[in-house]
CSV table of C-alpha atoms and ligand atoms in Angstrom, one decimal:
chain,number,residue,atom,x,y,z
A,20,UNK,CA,79.0,81.8,100.7
A,21,UNK,CA,80.9,78.9,102.3
A,22,UNK,CA,83.0,79.5,105.5
A,23,UNK,CA,86.7,79.5,104.5
A,24,UNK,CA,87.7,78.2,107.8
A,25,UNK,CA,86.0,74.9,107.2
A,26,UNK,CA,87.9,72.2,105.3
A,27,UNK,CA,86.3,71.5,101.9
A,28,UNK,CA,86.3,68.1,100.4
A,29,UNK,CA,85.1,67.3,96.9
A,30,UNK,CA,83.6,63.8,96.2
A,31,UNK,CA,81.7,62.2,93.3
A,32,UNK,CA,78.0,62.7,93.8
A,33,UNK,CA,76.8,59.5,92.2
A,34,UNK,CA,78.9,56.9,90.4
A,35,UNK,CA,81.3,54.2,90.9
A,36,UNK,CA,83.4,56.1,93.6
A,37,UNK,CA,80.5,57.6,95.6
A,38,UNK,CA,79.6,54.6,97.9
A,39,UNK,CA,83.2,53.8,98.9
A,40,UNK,CA,84.0,57.5,99.4
A,41,UNK,CA,81.0,58.1,101.7
A,42,UNK,CA,81.8,54.9,103.6
A,43,UNK,CA,85.4,56.1,104.0
A,44,UNK,CA,84.3,59.6,105.2
A,45,UNK,CA,81.8,58.1,107.7
A,46,UNK,CA,84.4,55.6,109.0
A,47,UNK,CA,86.7,58.6,109.6
A,48,UNK,CA,84.0,59.8,112.1
A,49,UNK,CA,82.3,62.4,110.0
A,50,UNK,CA,78.6,62.8,110.8
A,51,UNK,CA,77.1,63.5,107.3
A,52,UNK,CA,73.8,62.8,105.6
A,53,UNK,CA,74.6,62.1,102.0
A,54,UNK,CA,71.2,60.6,101.2
A,55,UNK,CA,69.7,64.0,100.4
A,56,UNK,CA,70.0,65.6,97.0
A,57,UNK,CA,72.1,68.4,98.4
A,58,UNK,CA,75.3,69.4,96.6
A,59,UNK,CA,76.9,70.8,99.7
A,60,UNK,CA,76.7,68.8,102.9
A,61,UNK,CA,78.0,70.1,106.2
A,62,UNK,CA,79.5,67.7,108.7
A,63,UNK,CA,77.7,68.0,112.0
A,64,UNK,CA,80.6,67.2,114.3
A,65,UNK,CA,83.7,68.5,112.4
A,66,UNK,CA,84.5,71.8,110.6
A,67,UNK,CA,84.2,70.0,107.2
A,68,UNK,CA,82.0,70.7,104.1
A,69,UNK,CA,81.5,68.1,101.4
A,70,UNK,CA,81.0,69.2,97.8
A,71,UNK,CA,79.2,66.6,95.7
A,72,UNK,CA,80.1,67.0,92.1
A,73,UNK,CA,80.8,65.0,88.8
A,74,UNK,CA,84.1,63.3,89.1
A,75,UNK,CA,85.4,65.2,86.0
A,76,UNK,CA,85.1,68.5,87.9
A,77,UNK,CA,87.1,67.4,90.9
A,78,UNK,CA,90.7,67.9,89.4
A,79,UNK,CA,89.8,71.5,88.4
A,80,UNK,CA,88.3,72.2,91.8
A,81,UNK,CA,91.5,71.0,93.5
A,82,UNK,CA,93.9,72.8,91.1
A,83,UNK,CA,91.9,76.1,91.2
A,84,UNK,CA,92.1,75.9,95.0
A,85,UNK,CA,88.3,75.8,95.4
A,86,UNK,CA,88.5,72.7,97.6
A,87,UNK,CA,91.2,71.6,100.0
A,88,UNK,CA,90.9,67.9,99.3
A,89,UNK,CA,89.3,65.7,96.7
A,90,UNK,CA,88.7,62.0,96.3
A,91,UNK,CA,89.2,61.0,92.6
A,92,UNK,CA,90.3,58.3,90.3
A,93,UNK,CA,93.9,58.8,89.3
A,94,UNK,CA,92.9,58.4,85.6
A,95,UNK,CA,90.6,61.4,85.7
A,96,UNK,CA,93.1,63.5,87.7
A,97,UNK,CA,96.0,62.7,85.3
A,98,UNK,CA,93.9,63.2,82.2
A,99,UNK,CA,92.9,66.7,83.4
A,100,UNK,CA,96.5,67.5,84.5
A,101,UNK,CA,97.7,66.8,80.9
A,102,UNK,CA,94.9,68.9,79.5
A,103,UNK,CA,95.7,71.8,81.8
A,104,UNK,CA,99.5,71.5,81.0
A,105,UNK,CA,98.7,71.6,77.3
A,106,UNK,CA,96.8,74.9,77.8
A,107,UNK,CA,99.5,76.4,80.1
A,108,UNK,CA,97.4,76.3,83.3
A,109,UNK,CA,98.7,75.5,86.7
A,110,UNK,CA,98.4,71.7,87.3
A,111,UNK,CA,99.9,71.2,90.8
A,112,UNK,CA,98.4,68.9,93.4
A,113,UNK,CA,99.6,66.5,96.2
A,114,UNK,CA,98.5,62.9,96.3
A,115,UNK,CA,98.2,62.1,100.0
A,116,UNK,CA,97.2,58.5,99.8
A,117,UNK,CA,96.0,55.8,97.4
A,118,UNK,CA,92.7,54.5,98.7
A,119,UNK,CA,92.5,50.9,97.5
A,120,UNK,CA,89.2,51.2,95.7
A,121,UNK,CA,88.0,52.2,92.2
A,122,UNK,CA,90.8,50.0,90.9
A,123,UNK,CA,90.9,49.8,87.1
A,124,UNK,CA,93.2,50.1,84.1
A,125,UNK,CA,93.1,52.2,80.9
A,126,UNK,CA,93.6,49.7,78.1
A,127,UNK,CA,93.8,49.6,74.3
A,128,UNK,CA,91.4,46.9,72.9
A,129,UNK,CA,90.5,45.6,69.5
A,130,UNK,CA,87.8,43.2,68.1
A,131,UNK,CA,88.3,39.6,69.2
A,132,UNK,CA,88.6,38.3,65.6
A,133,UNK,CA,91.5,40.7,64.7
A,134,UNK,CA,95.2,39.8,65.1
A,135,UNK,CA,97.2,42.1,67.3
A,136,UNK,CA,100.7,42.8,65.9
A,137,UNK,CA,102.0,45.1,68.6
A,138,UNK,CA,102.0,48.8,69.1
A,139,UNK,CA,103.4,49.5,65.6
A,140,UNK,CA,100.2,48.1,64.1
A,141,UNK,CA,98.4,51.1,65.7
A,142,UNK,CA,100.3,53.6,63.5
A,143,UNK,CA,97.8,55.9,61.7
A,144,UNK,CA,94.8,54.2,63.1
A,145,UNK,CA,91.8,56.0,64.6
A,146,UNK,CA,91.2,55.2,68.3
A,147,UNK,CA,87.9,55.9,70.1
A,148,UNK,CA,88.4,57.0,73.7
A,149,UNK,CA,87.3,59.3,76.6
A,150,UNK,CA,91.0,59.7,77.6
A,151,UNK,CA,92.7,61.5,74.6
A,152,UNK,CA,95.5,63.0,76.7
A,153,UNK,CA,96.6,59.8,78.5
A,154,UNK,CA,96.4,57.9,75.2
A,155,UNK,CA,98.4,60.6,73.4
A,156,UNK,CA,101.1,60.6,76.1
A,157,UNK,CA,101.5,56.9,75.9
A,158,UNK,CA,101.5,56.5,72.2
A,159,UNK,CA,103.8,59.5,71.6
A,160,UNK,CA,106.3,57.9,74.0
A,161,UNK,CA,106.3,54.9,71.7
A,162,UNK,CA,106.5,57.1,68.6
A,163,UNK,CA,103.1,56.0,67.3
A,164,UNK,CA,101.0,58.6,65.3
A,165,UNK,CA,97.3,58.2,65.5
A,166,UNK,CA,93.9,60.0,65.4
A,167,UNK,CA,91.4,59.9,68.1
A,168,UNK,CA,87.6,60.2,68.1
A,169,UNK,CA,86.3,61.2,71.5
A,170,UNK,CA,83.3,59.3,73.0
A,171,UNK,CA,82.3,60.3,76.5
A,172,UNK,CA,80.8,56.9,77.3
A,173,UNK,CA,79.9,53.5,75.8
A,174,UNK,CA,83.3,53.5,74.0
A,175,UNK,CA,82.9,49.7,73.5
A,176,UNK,CA,80.3,50.5,70.9
A,177,UNK,CA,82.8,52.2,68.5
A,178,UNK,CA,83.8,49.0,66.5
A,179,UNK,CA,80.1,47.8,66.3
A,180,UNK,CA,79.0,51.1,64.7
A,181,UNK,CA,82.0,51.3,62.4
A,182,UNK,CA,83.5,54.4,64.1
A,183,UNK,CA,86.8,52.7,64.9
A,184,UNK,CA,88.3,49.3,65.3
A,185,UNK,CA,90.6,50.3,68.1
A,186,UNK,CA,89.3,51.6,71.4
A,187,UNK,CA,91.0,52.8,74.6
A,188,UNK,CA,88.8,52.6,77.7
A,189,UNK,CA,88.7,51.7,81.4
A,190,UNK,CA,88.7,48.0,82.3
A,191,UNK,CA,88.0,46.5,85.6
A,192,UNK,CA,86.7,42.9,85.3
A,193,UNK,CA,87.0,42.7,81.5
A,194,UNK,CA,83.3,41.6,81.3
A,195,UNK,CA,82.2,44.6,79.3
A,196,UNK,CA,84.9,44.1,76.7
A,197,UNK,CA,84.1,40.4,76.4
A,198,UNK,CA,80.3,41.0,76.1
A,199,UNK,CA,81.0,43.3,73.2
A,200,UNK,CA,83.4,41.0,71.3
A,201,UNK,CA,86.6,43.0,72.2
A,202,UNK,CA,89.9,42.0,73.6
A,203,UNK,CA,92.4,43.9,75.7
A,204,UNK,CA,95.8,44.2,74.0
A,205,UNK,CA,97.8,46.9,75.9
A,206,UNK,CA,97.4,48.3,79.4
A,207,UNK,CA,98.5,52.0,79.2
A,208,UNK,CA,97.6,53.3,82.7
A,209,UNK,CA,96.8,51.7,86.1
A,210,UNK,CA,94.4,53.6,88.3
A,211,UNK,CA,92.6,53.7,91.7
A,212,UNK,CA,90.9,56.3,93.8
A,213,UNK,CA,93.2,58.7,95.6
A,214,UNK,CA,93.0,61.4,98.3
A,215,UNK,CA,94.4,64.6,96.7
A,216,UNK,CA,95.3,67.9,98.4
A,217,UNK,CA,95.5,71.3,96.7
A,218,UNK,CA,99.1,72.4,96.3
A,219,UNK,CA,99.2,75.9,97.7
A,220,UNK,CA,99.6,77.0,101.3
A,221,UNK,CA,96.9,75.8,103.7
A,222,UNK,CA,96.2,77.1,107.2
A,223,UNK,CA,97.8,75.4,110.2
A,224,UNK,CA,94.3,74.6,111.5
A,225,UNK,CA,93.2,72.9,108.3
A,226,UNK,CA,96.5,71.0,107.9
A,227,UNK,CA,96.0,69.6,111.4
A,228,UNK,CA,92.6,68.4,110.5
A,229,UNK,CA,93.9,66.9,107.2
A,230,UNK,CA,96.6,65.0,109.2
A,231,UNK,CA,94.0,63.7,111.6
A,232,UNK,CA,91.8,62.5,108.7
A,233,UNK,CA,94.8,60.9,107.0
A,234,UNK,CA,95.8,59.0,110.2
A,235,UNK,CA,92.3,57.6,110.4
A,236,UNK,CA,92.2,56.7,106.7
A,237,UNK,CA,95.5,54.8,107.1
A,238,UNK,CA,94.0,52.9,110.0
A,239,UNK,CA,90.8,52.1,108.0
A,240,UNK,CA,92.8,50.8,105.0
A,241,UNK,CA,95.1,48.8,107.2
A,242,UNK,CA,92.2,47.1,109.0
A,243,UNK,CA,90.6,46.3,105.6
A,244,UNK,CA,93.8,44.5,104.5
A,245,UNK,CA,94.7,42.7,107.8
A,246,UNK,CA,93.1,39.8,109.6
A,247,UNK,CA,93.1,39.3,113.4
A,248,UNK,CA,93.9,35.8,114.4
A,249,UNK,CA,93.3,34.3,117.9
A,250,UNK,CA,94.5,30.9,118.9
A,251,UNK,CA,94.6,28.9,122.1
A,252,UNK,CA,97.7,26.9,123.1
A,253,UNK,CA,98.9,25.5,126.4
A,254,UNK,CA,101.2,27.9,128.3
A,255,UNK,CA,104.0,25.3,128.1
A,256,UNK,CA,104.1,25.8,124.3
A,257,UNK,CA,103.9,29.5,124.5
A,258,UNK,CA,107.5,30.1,123.5
B,20,PRT,O1,78.7,61.1,86.5
B,20,PRT,P1,80.2,61.2,86.7
B,20,PRT,O2,80.9,62.0,85.6
B,20,PRT,O3,80.6,61.6,88.1
B,20,PRT,O4,80.7,59.7,86.6
B,20,PRT,P2,81.3,58.9,85.4
B,20,PRT,O5,80.2,58.2,84.7
B,20,PRT,O6,82.2,59.7,84.5
B,20,PRT,O7,82.3,57.9,86.1
B,20,PRT,P3,82.0,56.5,86.8
B,20,PRT,O8,81.2,56.6,88.0
B,20,PRT,O9,81.6,55.4,85.8
B,20,PRT,O10,83.5,56.1,87.2
B,20,PRT,C1,84.2,56.8,88.1
B,20,PRT,C2,85.6,56.3,88.3
B,20,PRT,O11,85.5,54.9,88.7
B,20,PRT,C3,86.4,56.2,87.0
B,20,PRT,O12,87.0,57.4,86.6
B,20,PRT,C4,87.5,55.2,87.5
B,20,PRT,O13,88.5,55.9,88.2
B,20,PRT,C5,86.7,54.3,88.4
B,20,PRT,N1,86.4,52.9,87.8
B,20,PRT,C6,86.8,51.7,88.3
B,20,PRT,C7,85.7,52.7,86.6
B,20,PRT,C8,85.7,51.3,86.4
B,20,PRT,N2,86.3,50.8,87.5
B,20,PRT,C9,85.0,50.8,85.3
B,20,PRT,N3,85.0,49.6,85.1
B,20,PRT,N4,85.1,53.6,85.7
B,20,PRT,C10,84.5,53.0,84.7
B,20,PRT,N5,84.4,51.7,84.4
B,20,PRT,C11,83.6,51.3,83.2
B,20,PRT,C12,84.4,51.3,81.9
B,20,PRT,O14,84.4,52.6,81.3
B,20,PRT,C13,83.6,50.3,81.1
B,20,PRT,O15,82.5,50.8,80.5
B,20,PRT,O16,83.1,50.0,83.4
B,20,PRT,C14,83.1,49.3,82.1
B,20,PRT,C15,84.1,48.2,82.3
B,20,PRT,O17,84.0,47.4,83.4
B,20,PRT,P4,84.3,45.9,83.5
B,20,PRT,O18,84.2,45.5,84.9
B,20,PRT,O19,83.2,45.2,82.6
B,20,PRT,O20,85.7,45.7,82.9
B,21,ZN,ZN1,82.7,61.6,84.8
């Protein structure tokens, strides 16, 4: 059984967010060895335990109060929030900070040789996606009725195999769409990795530790986006 007095942080075990997340935690001063296959890693120099899981599990771990913090793409978080709300489950959380990595967008895309005639042309189409809730929210706001077929990966394959001409998937550079003869026509959600805290009451001790981590994270992000400039001038020109 894990010690409840230690802060618990969930991170993606292996995937697009894991390298940046472990770099961030290490730059915060945590002494952790993430090279092992262990699913729980104990920081040696701070009362912090790291849970290494699939990214899709992080929102539930936060909203069920199993972990105190999680580092997760906003796309996965919001998709699960919408899912939980539709089932009547609690879906509360606090975003502490955007982390400036894992930047991507959820977009609707169609084959390159098809004309795009606006959102209305998607009426009654079938759209392949791994994000049915985000897609439903966006299209319902625009009064578009549609069907979706869920694919949990390789969504770009859908038009090639005749599953559906329209897809809705994450895009970062756009290279995957291009390589598969597909073009982006609507951006429906912008995302990046975020530090998320569980909503319910947290002990004073843990909150102090979270605040300390947050101050360090702010510093790390600021240094990443700033440049130090040194220049020499004569003292006469100093003013
Ligand atoms: O195994 P696990 O379930 O933990 O991981 P996963 O395979 O579900 O997710 P993973 O590691 O692929 O992505 C984790 C998170 O990274 C996503 O939820 C996003 O928040 C973020 N992210 C940032 C991306 C991308 N960029 C991205 N480009 N996630 C996926 N992609 C995929 C996209 O689905 C498409 O297939 O990359 C392809 C497009 O990339 P470009 O550069 O060619 O446009
Ligand atoms: Zn996943």
